[in-house]
């Protein structure tokens, strides 16, 4: 089609009269450009006009190249057409005739201010309407270029009102058919939905054509426009939208974990929700209608309907750049009013992302119409807007609590398996399967992955395939996670590939440093995922075919780095630690920390925090030089710090210490305190019990004053008492605090 044919819609037909439009060029410029900062919102306004006209089908058609001089943006609808009187009323700026008439008899109008037509000013220089009403075809073209502000020096600002005349034309059916042909012929659903001519034609319709596009009109993105329209416009059975022939439908989501209907499942909400909400059901609405159930707030909010949904996974993960599906969706008369603000103006620090990304709240709140600004994209600040925000926040808080309850019910093993299962197989399952086969074939001895139970010979060949099938199940990788004390020389964890058990090593310094997190299901997942990532990295290195010595070196260096990062004494001298010990005599938690720091300063390795009921405060290991025949020598000490007053026999609890030592495989145990009642008969009985235990097992328990440990730190770190071997003599030979004091001098 050449340019003359293309623009024939601007002049075709018989001119019958003129439409006088009184408007200020400066006002329309400031008003339109201020209202519509987005070209997509401007197109949305034209669709809103079609909705208010009772249209059941609306088709938006964009030229394939909007930068072409002859490009157009066209909106076709089968709503109430405009005759000469309707076109005159249409160009009365600032008056919504749909509102005055209450719109279509079936719908509440979603336009309000009568300025939607000005949205076209930011998109194009010309706007042509071709409309059928009463079997007559009408056309009118507004040329915004005729609005001039006059010479710069003569400008009267916003008072430069002009009257321009828009020629009103009548067309024959054939003329109307010819001029609209480029946008009505096609095989896609949008073209088939709108019949403008023939026996099945709509009785009334309107075609709005924007031509001579401005820069903003040329910037329309079909993807973004599609998202805005499917998100913002009413979703109802009698209103269908099409873009370039294709139907615009709401995005499909996974089934929610829970769906709470406002007014049915949710009536009263906790703070900061406005008080005195009452349930109000509309019996005229069908059972599945979003408007059947609702709550009513007399003072401000009026009737509110909708629902809250929470989801297993993040809704914003993996979506395209236009695909926002989480957050608040607030509708006024069926039209979303917060398309570009999913948080509805609420401070984001009040909307935790972990919940916000797995939550959506659909709310129909027509009372907000009174707070809408003319752009329909922002609100007037005031009591109504604040009450709406507080209602939404209360709904969010309810969703957060529901998600916490759900997540608490998920086992750590299931949570880890689920997340790993969603990662690419090339980074997770394939390397693990390959490494498991290497272990079965005795071709690899990895640091993390083990097969702890012997596989019968007849099952060894089938194990890799069985392991592969298990990994393909949603929860097949890990069946159990347990925190258990393993050898301190092992890594942070051992993954038993056959049993599907992740055994996190409580004796590893890094794990011990964060044990309070590892031992609490709600907090443990990030650290467990970190541990599992180390296991997967090792498997990947084997899968790459690297030499096992290289892999061992890499994994070993990483493990040593983690151990060094959590050392507590790295920034302080022995003297500083000794002083800190003395300062912590009355502070239980701090005394435990400083006791561990003291052992690190004296050269002990793998000094870890344990704590908790039925556990020592910590453990420490001493690695000695090997014997002449190469036998490795080391010993392990349990640590116990008693703050406050003198330690009585009951507080000492020798039987409990014995259990700790057995559980943690300790050779010795040191208890420090501000004093011990060693002259007391009961305490003397404790000493006898300690001696009996040593005679039976060879394991020892030593009592020591805090002051003496502080002194020991100073001299031991200076290597004045023979190092770790000399300290072992102290643990072997000393029981009472008096003996410990004498040994350390």
XYZ file of C-alpha atoms in Angstrom:
745
model
C 0.000 0.000 0.000
C 1.476 3.393 -0.991
C 1.407 6.424 1.310
C -1.584 8.056 -0.468
C -3.690 4.937 0.004
C -2.345 4.503 3.472
C -3.461 7.962 4.558
C -6.770 8.015 2.694
C -8.578 7.380 5.983
C -7.776 10.990 6.941
C -9.849 12.501 4.115
C -12.205 9.913 2.630
C -15.950 10.539 2.797
C -18.324 13.473 2.505
C -17.817 16.329 4.926
C -21.104 17.158 6.647
C -20.185 19.559 9.424
C -17.400 20.490 11.817
C -16.667 19.615 15.423
C -15.454 22.604 17.417
C -12.764 21.639 19.921
C -11.686 24.277 22.457
C -8.331 23.489 23.968
C -5.027 25.050 25.010
C -2.005 23.697 23.169
C 0.156 24.268 26.250
C -2.324 22.504 28.528
C -2.657 19.465 26.283
C 1.125 19.287 25.956
C 1.799 19.485 29.685
C -1.199 17.385 30.655
C -0.656 14.506 28.237
C 3.100 14.263 28.595
C 2.763 14.489 32.365
C 0.032 11.868 32.584
C 1.459 9.263 30.260
C 5.130 8.634 30.831
C 4.781 5.233 29.159
C 3.536 4.661 25.589
C 1.951 1.398 26.714
C -0.198 3.200 29.276
C -1.391 5.542 26.552
C -2.585 2.579 24.449
C -4.189 1.145 27.570
C -6.331 4.297 27.827
C -7.803 3.654 24.381
C -8.604 0.074 25.390
C -10.289 1.442 28.519
C -12.470 3.657 26.327
C -13.518 0.558 24.377
C -14.341 -1.297 27.595
C -16.488 1.597 28.807
C -18.267 1.555 25.439
C -19.377 -2.026 26.151
C -16.974 -3.702 23.724
C -16.681 -7.472 23.903
C -13.679 -7.639 21.570
C -10.782 -5.214 21.228
C -7.974 -5.678 18.714
C -4.754 -3.616 18.818
C -2.693 -3.702 15.627
C 0.845 -2.305 15.394
C 2.719 -1.735 12.157
C 5.598 -4.169 11.792
C 8.049 -1.245 11.766
C 6.836 1.626 13.917
C 9.702 3.795 12.659
C 8.284 3.778 9.133
C 6.815 7.227 8.258
C 3.523 5.518 7.329
C 3.345 3.357 10.467
C 0.122 3.278 12.462
C -1.233 2.113 15.802
C -4.831 0.937 15.458
C -7.425 -0.018 18.087
C -10.634 -1.696 16.864
C -13.587 -2.494 19.138
C -17.152 -3.703 18.771
C -18.542 -1.470 21.490
C -21.078 1.315 21.199
C -20.266 3.354 18.098
C -20.259 7.157 17.855
C -22.576 9.157 15.631
C -22.124 12.879 14.994
C -23.358 13.733 18.475
C -21.177 11.070 20.037
C -18.061 12.331 18.283
C -18.822 15.878 19.422
C -19.252 14.694 23.002
C -16.039 12.665 22.707
C -13.993 15.800 22.120
C -15.261 17.653 25.191
C -12.023 17.609 27.179
C -12.309 16.790 30.870
C -15.783 15.234 30.848
C -16.411 11.504 30.991
C -19.716 10.930 29.250
C -19.539 7.243 30.097
C -19.500 8.114 33.787
C -22.447 10.420 33.399
C -24.407 7.691 31.642
C -22.974 5.054 34.000
C -21.298 3.390 31.041
C -22.535 0.129 29.552
C -25.534 -1.287 31.375
C -23.503 -4.402 32.179
C -20.380 -2.724 33.466
C -19.043 -0.098 35.780
C -16.967 2.335 33.690
C -13.230 2.293 34.362
C -12.551 5.678 32.793
C -13.164 8.668 35.007
C -11.880 12.030 33.876
C -12.762 12.282 30.177
C -9.124 12.814 29.242
C -8.225 9.374 27.904
C -8.317 10.666 24.339
C -5.415 12.977 25.216
C -3.234 9.891 25.627
C -3.010 9.793 21.850
C -1.210 13.160 21.840
C 1.970 11.554 23.201
C 1.870 8.797 20.578
C 0.901 10.446 17.307
C 0.273 13.728 15.530
C -3.036 12.537 14.097
C -5.955 10.547 15.496
C -8.727 9.310 13.202
C -11.970 7.726 14.369
C -14.064 5.661 11.968
C -17.260 4.533 13.656
C -20.484 2.789 12.761
C -23.680 3.873 14.512
C -27.250 3.395 13.272
C -26.104 1.929 9.924
C -24.153 5.105 9.147
C -20.371 5.278 8.963
C -18.749 8.381 10.457
C -15.141 9.592 10.407
C -13.239 12.433 12.054
C -9.521 13.211 12.183
C -7.828 15.321 14.859
C -4.581 16.881 13.639
C -2.647 17.907 16.737
C -0.191 19.780 14.526
C -2.854 22.478 14.089
C -2.486 23.299 17.788
C 0.253 25.906 17.897
C 1.656 27.760 20.859
C 2.478 30.903 18.854
C 5.831 32.693 18.787
C 7.883 32.120 21.900
C 7.776 35.763 22.918
C 3.991 35.950 22.493
C 3.190 32.832 24.475
C 0.375 33.222 26.972
C 1.306 30.012 28.763
C -1.684 27.881 29.713
C -4.110 30.624 28.632
C -3.439 30.161 24.891
C -6.824 28.443 24.373
C -7.782 27.902 20.747
C -10.796 26.609 18.906
C -10.030 24.229 16.087
C -12.511 22.487 13.859
C -12.407 18.789 13.121
C -14.212 17.937 9.850
C -16.970 15.379 10.436
C -17.390 13.026 7.469
C -19.880 10.377 6.428
C -18.701 7.303 4.487
C -20.482 4.767 2.393
C -20.164 1.147 3.470
C -17.801 0.472 0.578
C -15.619 3.442 1.504
C -15.506 2.280 5.105
C -14.698 -1.264 3.982
C -11.906 -0.084 1.682
C -10.276 2.257 4.159
C -10.282 -0.231 7.061
C -9.267 -3.201 4.912
C -5.574 -3.218 6.029
C -6.620 -3.917 9.627
C -9.638 -6.177 9.210
C -8.409 -8.917 6.895
C -6.521 -11.796 8.474
C -6.789 -15.386 9.671
C -5.611 -15.000 13.264
C -8.164 -14.978 16.125
C -8.156 -11.198 16.508
C -9.260 -10.655 12.914
C -11.916 -13.379 13.087
C -13.345 -12.018 16.361
C -14.254 -8.634 14.845
C -16.554 -8.692 11.818
C -17.134 -5.101 10.730
C -18.982 -5.845 7.484
C -21.344 -8.480 6.126
C -24.206 -10.494 7.557
C -22.392 -11.378 10.802
C -21.037 -7.865 11.332
C -21.277 -6.075 14.654
C -24.096 -3.544 14.710
C -21.778 -0.845 16.083
C -18.016 -0.497 16.189
C -15.129 1.983 16.260
C -11.693 2.017 14.642
C -9.163 4.437 16.183
C -6.124 5.063 13.962
C -3.018 6.882 15.175
C -0.756 8.060 12.368
C 2.298 10.295 11.952
C 3.747 8.632 15.034
C 5.836 10.627 17.494
C 8.979 9.349 19.186
C 7.043 7.794 22.070
C 4.725 5.978 19.673
C 7.720 4.550 17.856
C 9.077 3.137 21.135
C 6.177 0.795 21.870
C 7.390 -2.722 22.605
C 4.870 -5.454 21.687
C 6.116 -7.637 24.551
C 5.764 -4.934 27.173
C 2.412 -3.777 25.766
C 1.079 -7.332 25.896
C 2.099 -7.666 29.548
C 0.566 -4.309 30.508
C -2.735 -5.151 28.833
C -3.077 -8.670 30.185
C -2.178 -7.460 33.669
C -4.088 -4.191 33.870
C -7.316 -4.731 31.981
C -10.382 -6.507 33.387
C -10.388 -10.286 33.048
C -13.959 -11.299 32.307
C -15.807 -13.636 30.009
C -17.453 -10.849 28.005
C -14.262 -8.927 27.250
C -11.510 -10.268 25.007
C -8.265 -8.591 23.995
C -6.099 -9.242 20.952
C -2.719 -7.885 19.903
C -1.624 -8.284 16.286
C -4.151 -11.065 15.861
C -3.174 -13.088 18.923
C -5.324 -13.416 22.019
C -4.070 -11.764 25.217
C -4.758 -14.028 28.171
C -3.761 -13.961 31.806
C -0.444 -15.690 32.591
C -0.744 -19.266 33.820
C 0.738 -20.024 37.223
C 1.470 -23.204 39.121
C -1.201 -24.301 41.555
C -0.827 -22.391 44.829
C -0.101 -24.017 48.171
C -3.112 -22.173 49.546
C -5.817 -19.820 48.290
C -7.585 -17.707 50.885
C -10.755 -15.952 49.715
C -11.418 -12.560 51.298
C -14.748 -12.631 53.090
C -14.853 -16.432 53.208
C -11.508 -17.737 54.470
C -10.234 -14.345 55.611
C -12.418 -11.833 57.438
C -10.534 -10.298 60.360
C -6.855 -9.541 59.795
C -4.251 -8.571 62.372
C -2.527 -5.190 62.602
C -2.099 -2.935 60.731
C -5.424 -3.837 59.107
C -8.281 -1.356 59.640
C -10.673 -2.568 62.336
C -14.353 -3.528 62.137
C -14.335 -5.501 58.896
C -17.503 -7.509 58.379
C -18.161 -10.330 55.913
C -20.546 -9.447 53.111
C -21.634 -11.964 50.469
C -23.255 -11.022 47.150
C -25.784 -13.766 46.423
C -26.275 -12.418 42.898
C -22.717 -13.387 41.956
C -21.981 -17.032 40.983
C -20.078 -19.210 43.449
C -16.839 -19.037 41.443
C -16.959 -15.247 41.012
C -14.236 -13.230 42.708
C -16.953 -10.789 43.785
C -19.276 -13.263 45.558
C -17.439 -13.052 48.885
C -15.952 -9.937 50.410
C -15.538 -7.801 53.505
C -17.027 -4.400 54.204
C -15.401 -1.443 55.944
C -17.905 1.304 56.571
C -15.619 4.256 57.261
C -13.162 4.099 54.361
C -12.645 0.979 52.283
C -16.207 0.028 51.431
C -16.574 -3.475 50.000
C -13.364 -5.368 49.272
C -13.217 -8.703 47.456
C -10.429 -10.903 46.158
C -8.070 -13.570 47.410
C -4.568 -14.293 48.691
C -2.379 -17.024 47.185
C 0.930 -18.457 48.379
C 3.211 -20.595 46.238
C 5.874 -23.213 46.723
C 8.398 -21.513 44.441
C 9.241 -17.918 43.605
C 6.875 -16.513 40.993
C 9.487 -14.053 39.694
C 12.097 -16.756 39.070
C 12.719 -17.551 35.425
C 10.101 -15.093 34.163
C 10.730 -12.906 31.130
C 11.431 -9.240 31.702
C 7.732 -8.373 31.449
C 6.371 -11.286 33.481
C 5.715 -9.942 36.966
C 3.264 -12.315 38.620
C 3.807 -11.757 42.335
C 2.810 -8.957 44.666
C -0.374 -6.919 44.963
C -2.876 -6.670 42.115
C -5.297 -3.882 42.989
C -8.348 -3.351 40.776
C -10.758 -0.429 40.655
C -13.910 -1.145 38.632
C -12.150 -4.145 37.122
C -8.997 -2.340 35.977
C -5.631 -2.779 37.658
C -4.330 0.524 38.983
C -0.828 -0.490 40.146
C 0.675 -2.142 37.074
C 4.120 -0.630 37.586
C 4.110 -0.840 41.380
C 3.580 -4.410 42.650
C 4.265 -3.196 46.189
C 1.471 -0.575 46.045
C 3.713 2.134 47.478
C 4.478 0.160 50.649
C 8.076 0.431 51.882
C 9.949 -2.579 50.546
C 11.648 -3.280 53.872
C 8.145 -4.159 55.146
C 7.716 -6.713 52.351
C 10.342 -9.413 52.764
C 11.414 -10.720 49.380
C 11.346 -14.353 50.492
C 7.595 -14.055 51.039
C 6.823 -11.360 48.452
C 8.234 -13.464 45.606
C 5.961 -16.408 46.565
C 2.793 -14.423 47.155
C 0.063 -12.648 45.227
C -2.953 -10.783 46.543
C -5.797 -9.952 44.171
C -7.941 -7.137 45.564
C -10.978 -5.385 44.081
C -11.442 -2.110 45.953
C -13.683 0.306 44.054
C -13.576 2.885 46.855
C -10.026 3.728 45.738
C -11.591 5.449 42.746
C -11.892 8.525 44.959
C -8.128 8.569 45.572
C -6.998 8.008 41.982
C -5.197 10.818 40.227
C -6.123 11.613 36.645
C -3.292 9.482 35.277
C -4.861 6.441 36.983
C -1.278 5.434 37.794
C -0.905 7.121 41.199
C -2.944 8.032 44.258
C -3.658 11.066 46.356
C -2.118 10.651 49.789
C -4.674 10.484 52.566
C -6.615 8.270 54.955
C -8.172 6.146 52.202
C -4.855 5.351 50.514
C -3.190 4.605 53.870
C -6.067 2.326 54.925
C -5.751 0.422 51.637
C -2.004 -0.004 52.173
C -2.586 -1.273 55.710
C -5.175 -3.774 54.480
C -2.689 -5.094 51.919
C 0.126 -5.266 54.478
C -2.078 -7.295 56.803
C -2.793 -9.708 53.953
C 0.925 -9.983 53.245
C 1.663 -10.703 56.918
C -0.932 -13.477 56.906
C 0.696 -15.001 53.820
C 4.127 -14.784 55.450
C 2.903 -16.699 58.508
C 1.306 -19.353 56.313
C 4.551 -19.799 54.371
C 6.557 -20.103 57.589
C 4.205 -22.860 58.760
C 4.589 -24.658 55.441
C 8.363 -24.351 55.338
C 8.651 -25.636 58.904
C 6.969 -28.823 57.775
C 9.552 -29.424 55.056
C 12.437 -31.703 56.047
C 15.959 -30.453 55.299
C 16.537 -33.446 53.030
C 13.442 -32.687 50.955
C 14.303 -28.993 50.668
C 17.857 -29.675 49.489
C 16.753 -32.379 47.042
C 14.096 -30.092 45.618
C 16.528 -27.267 44.935
C 19.220 -29.492 43.501
C 16.608 -31.220 41.379
C 15.734 -27.883 39.764
C 19.389 -27.173 38.857
C 20.841 -28.315 35.495
C 21.688 -32.031 35.429
C 25.118 -31.218 33.980
C 26.011 -29.466 37.244
C 24.428 -31.918 39.672
C 23.183 -35.376 38.742
C 25.613 -36.352 35.981
C 28.822 -35.616 37.937
C 27.447 -37.422 41.018
C 26.459 -40.490 38.992
C 29.873 -40.614 37.320
C 31.733 -40.255 40.624
C 29.586 -42.881 42.360
C 30.468 -45.337 39.609
C 34.173 -44.521 40.009
C 33.925 -45.196 43.748
C 32.173 -48.546 43.178
C 34.842 -49.464 40.619
C 37.534 -48.386 43.129
C 38.878 -45.794 40.686
C 38.424 -42.829 43.024
C 38.656 -42.025 46.737
C 36.890 -38.668 47.077
C 37.004 -36.469 50.160
C 33.243 -35.997 50.474
C 31.365 -38.732 48.623
C 31.450 -42.170 50.229
C 29.645 -45.466 50.051
C 29.689 -46.335 53.728
C 27.825 -49.638 53.574
C 29.327 -52.470 51.591
C 27.571 -53.181 48.300
C 27.249 -56.899 47.600
C 29.301 -57.961 44.592
C 26.214 -59.039 42.671
C 24.691 -55.537 43.080
C 27.749 -53.454 42.214
C 27.137 -53.453 38.470
C 23.532 -52.290 38.922
C 24.296 -49.597 41.516
C 25.091 -46.695 39.117
C 21.800 -47.187 37.239
C 19.822 -47.512 40.482
C 21.550 -44.381 41.791
C 20.652 -42.544 38.582
C 16.982 -43.515 38.852
C 16.876 -42.350 42.460
C 18.338 -38.962 41.533
C 15.595 -38.432 38.973
C 12.961 -38.574 41.704
C 11.921 -35.218 43.217
C 13.293 -36.120 46.639
C 15.652 -38.888 45.606
C 19.096 -37.349 46.104
C 19.013 -36.942 49.878
C 16.771 -38.981 52.146
C 18.160 -37.722 55.445
C 20.363 -34.977 56.867
C 22.016 -35.446 60.239
C 24.442 -33.404 62.316
C 26.917 -35.813 63.871
C 30.490 -35.685 65.260
C 32.812 -37.375 62.766
C 36.597 -37.342 62.680
C 37.794 -33.738 62.803
C 40.158 -34.480 59.902
C 37.180 -35.212 57.664
C 35.521 -32.511 55.632
C 32.425 -30.543 56.538
C 30.272 -33.484 55.537
C 30.180 -36.963 54.124
C 27.595 -37.833 51.503
C 26.690 -41.510 51.624
C 25.625 -42.127 48.040
C 24.049 -45.507 48.712
C 21.923 -44.472 51.681
C 21.193 -40.970 50.380
C 22.339 -39.551 53.707
C 24.124 -36.223 54.164
C 26.138 -36.459 57.391
C 27.289 -32.999 58.456
C 30.439 -33.152 60.558
C 29.880 -31.431 63.910
C 33.610 -31.822 64.655
C 34.650 -29.623 61.740
C 35.553 -26.085 62.932
C 33.474 -24.370 60.244
C 30.378 -26.396 61.086
C 30.984 -25.901 64.801
C 31.280 -22.138 64.341
C 27.768 -22.078 62.887
C 26.319 -24.981 64.822
C 23.416 -22.916 66.126
C 22.297 -22.571 62.506
C 23.032 -26.163 61.452
C 21.023 -27.501 64.392
C 17.898 -25.393 63.680
C 15.813 -26.541 60.675
C 14.483 -23.059 59.919
C 17.995 -21.619 59.650
C 20.052 -24.550 58.422
C 19.142 -24.668 54.735
C 21.630 -22.043 53.426
C 24.548 -23.734 55.183
C 23.400 -27.190 54.127
C 23.190 -25.952 50.541
C 26.724 -24.602 50.872
C 27.939 -27.985 52.126
C 26.189 -29.731 49.253
C 27.742 -27.331 46.748
C 31.192 -28.425 47.977
C 30.225 -32.051 47.386
C 28.946 -31.233 43.902
C 32.091 -29.254 43.081
C 34.265 -32.237 43.977
C 32.115 -34.494 41.792
C 32.406 -32.006 38.927
C 36.213 -31.962 39.183
C 36.277 -35.756 38.885
C 33.782 -35.554 36.011
C 36.197 -33.231 34.172
C 38.806 -35.988 34.304
C 41.343 -34.165 36.488
C 44.058 -36.111 38.258
C 42.963 -37.166 41.740
C 46.062 -35.584 43.324
C 45.079 -32.220 41.854
C 41.509 -32.640 43.077
C 42.704 -33.584 46.559
C 44.933 -30.524 46.659
C 42.109 -28.172 45.602
C 39.602 -29.642 48.048
C 42.187 -29.752 50.830
C 43.112 -26.098 50.376
C 39.460 -25.056 50.420
C 38.872 -27.083 53.554
C 41.868 -25.530 55.300
C 40.710 -22.053 54.296
C 37.316 -22.680 55.896
C 39.031 -23.841 59.079
C 41.208 -20.739 59.191
C 38.334 -18.351 58.541
C 36.564 -19.322 61.751
C 39.539 -19.241 64.097
C 38.683 -16.888 66.946
C 42.199 -16.057 68.113
C 43.667 -14.846 64.836
C 43.403 -11.144 65.653
C 44.561 -11.238 69.300
C 47.745 -11.927 71.219
C 47.988 -14.497 74.008
C 48.100 -11.680 76.537
C 44.888 -10.193 75.177
C 43.156 -13.562 75.386
C 44.391 -14.074 78.953
C 42.961 -10.705 79.948
C 39.680 -11.515 78.211
C 39.443 -14.766 80.175
C 39.722 -12.882 83.450
C 37.127 -10.326 82.319
C 34.664 -13.085 81.380
C 34.472 -14.809 84.769
C 30.830 -13.823 85.306
C 29.659 -14.129 81.683
C 28.830 -17.725 80.721
C 28.750 -17.303 76.935
C 31.822 -15.114 76.763
C 33.781 -17.425 79.070
C 33.091 -20.338 76.710
C 34.338 -18.266 73.760
C 37.509 -17.167 75.530
C 38.260 -20.720 76.667
C 38.182 -21.862 73.044
C 40.325 -18.887 72.031
C 42.834 -19.856 74.743
C 43.193 -23.367 73.331
C 43.683 -22.025 69.824
C 46.378 -19.688 71.134
C 48.129 -22.649 72.793
C 48.365 -24.460 69.457
C 45.377 -26.786 69.507
C 43.642 -27.567 66.222
C 39.967 -27.967 65.382
C 38.802 -26.024 68.414
C 35.051 -26.094 68.030
C 31.972 -24.861 69.837
C 29.316 -27.433 70.698
C 27.176 -26.460 73.682
C 23.585 -27.361 74.361
C 21.951 -29.837 76.701
C 23.949 -33.022 77.211
C 26.995 -31.653 75.377
C 30.369 -30.154 76.343
C 30.960 -26.485 75.600
C 33.497 -27.502 72.983
C 36.389 -29.756 72.012
C 39.997 -29.207 70.936
C 42.576 -31.474 69.324
C 46.330 -31.644 69.697
C 48.396 -33.085 66.855
C 51.780 -34.307 68.076
C 54.830 -35.377 66.121
C 54.768 -38.930 64.785
C 56.622 -41.740 66.511
C 59.800 -43.195 65.098
C 57.866 -45.848 63.218
C 55.514 -43.267 61.684
C 52.491 -43.674 63.949
C 50.420 -40.476 64.157
C 49.932 -39.202 67.713
C 47.181 -36.894 68.845
C 44.712 -36.358 71.662
C 41.355 -34.680 72.122
C 40.193 -32.529 75.028
C 36.625 -31.741 76.026
C 36.090 -28.162 77.243
C 33.754 -26.973 80.002
C 33.533 -23.400 81.363
C 31.720 -22.668 84.647
C 31.115 -18.959 85.251
C 29.889 -17.360 88.474
C 30.554 -18.678 91.975
C 32.399 -21.746 93.160
C 31.656 -24.977 91.327
C 29.780 -27.438 93.516
C 29.680 -31.184 93.031
C 26.216 -30.870 91.519
C 27.328 -28.237 89.000
C 30.404 -30.289 88.191
C 28.395 -33.402 87.277
C 31.122 -35.995 86.739
C 28.692 -38.579 85.358
C 27.566 -36.096 82.695
C 31.177 -35.320 81.777
C 31.839 -39.042 81.341
C 28.952 -39.262 78.871
C 30.256 -36.229 76.960
C 33.700 -37.769 76.669
C 32.325 -41.033 75.362
C 30.058 -39.352 72.851
C 32.775 -37.024 71.556
C 35.594 -39.567 71.827
C 37.684 -37.322 74.099
C 40.858 -38.480 75.848
C 40.788 -35.704 78.438
C 38.359 -33.125 79.769
C 39.110 -29.722 81.322
C 36.674 -27.859 83.568
C 37.498 -24.237 84.466
C 35.775 -22.158 87.130
C 36.169 -19.363 89.681
C 36.770 -21.953 92.378
C 35.953 -25.521 93.374
C 34.780 -26.819 96.743
C 37.545 -29.394 96.886
C 37.558 -29.498 100.687
C 33.843 -30.323 100.710
C 33.110 -33.991 101.299
C 30.821 -34.184 98.269
C 33.431 -32.574 96.045
C 36.023 -34.961 97.410
C 33.665 -37.721 96.342
C 33.699 -36.190 92.855
C 37.489 -36.340 92.823
C 37.320 -39.994 93.806
C 34.842 -40.627 90.984
C 37.226 -38.935 88.538
C 40.107 -41.088 89.716
C 38.003 -44.241 89.414
C 37.047 -43.264 85.862
C 40.723 -42.748 84.994
C 41.597 -46.156 86.412
C 38.882 -47.860 84.395
C 39.365 -46.108 81.046
C 42.657 -44.225 81.070
C 40.700 -41.043 80.349
C 41.100 -38.056 82.644
C 39.146 -35.060 83.952
C 41.033 -31.969 85.149
C 39.717 -29.057 87.245
C 41.388 -25.638 86.868
C 40.879 -22.072 88.092
C 40.181 -19.492 85.373
C 43.173 -17.471 86.609
C 45.452 -20.468 86.073
C 44.222 -21.017 82.506
C 44.911 -17.345 81.784
C 48.451 -17.777 83.118
C 48.850 -21.007 81.150
C 47.888 -19.256 77.913
C 50.660 -16.716 78.387
C 53.413 -19.234 79.053
C 52.204 -21.972 76.684
C 51.983 -19.625 73.703
C 55.529 -18.515 74.474
C 56.561 -22.230 74.401
C 57.859 -22.080 77.941
C 56.235 -25.314 79.087
C 57.128 -27.780 76.350
C 54.206 -27.381 73.990
C 51.269 -29.740 73.504
C 53.106 -32.786 74.870
C 53.745 -30.968 78.156
C 50.087 -29.931 78.326
C 49.089 -33.563 77.919
C 51.102 -34.389 81.024
C 49.042 -31.792 82.872
C 45.795 -33.411 81.726
C 47.067 -36.911 82.541
C 48.378 -36.158 86.020
C 46.244 -33.361 87.452
C 42.719 -33.644 88.822
C 42.216 -30.935 91.452
C 42.696 -27.214 90.788
C 45.578 -27.193 93.277
C 47.399 -29.859 91.255
C 46.757 -27.940 88.035
C 48.126 -24.754 89.568
C 51.332 -26.467 90.653
C 51.876 -28.171 87.289
C 51.642 -24.937 85.368
C 54.210 -23.017 87.394
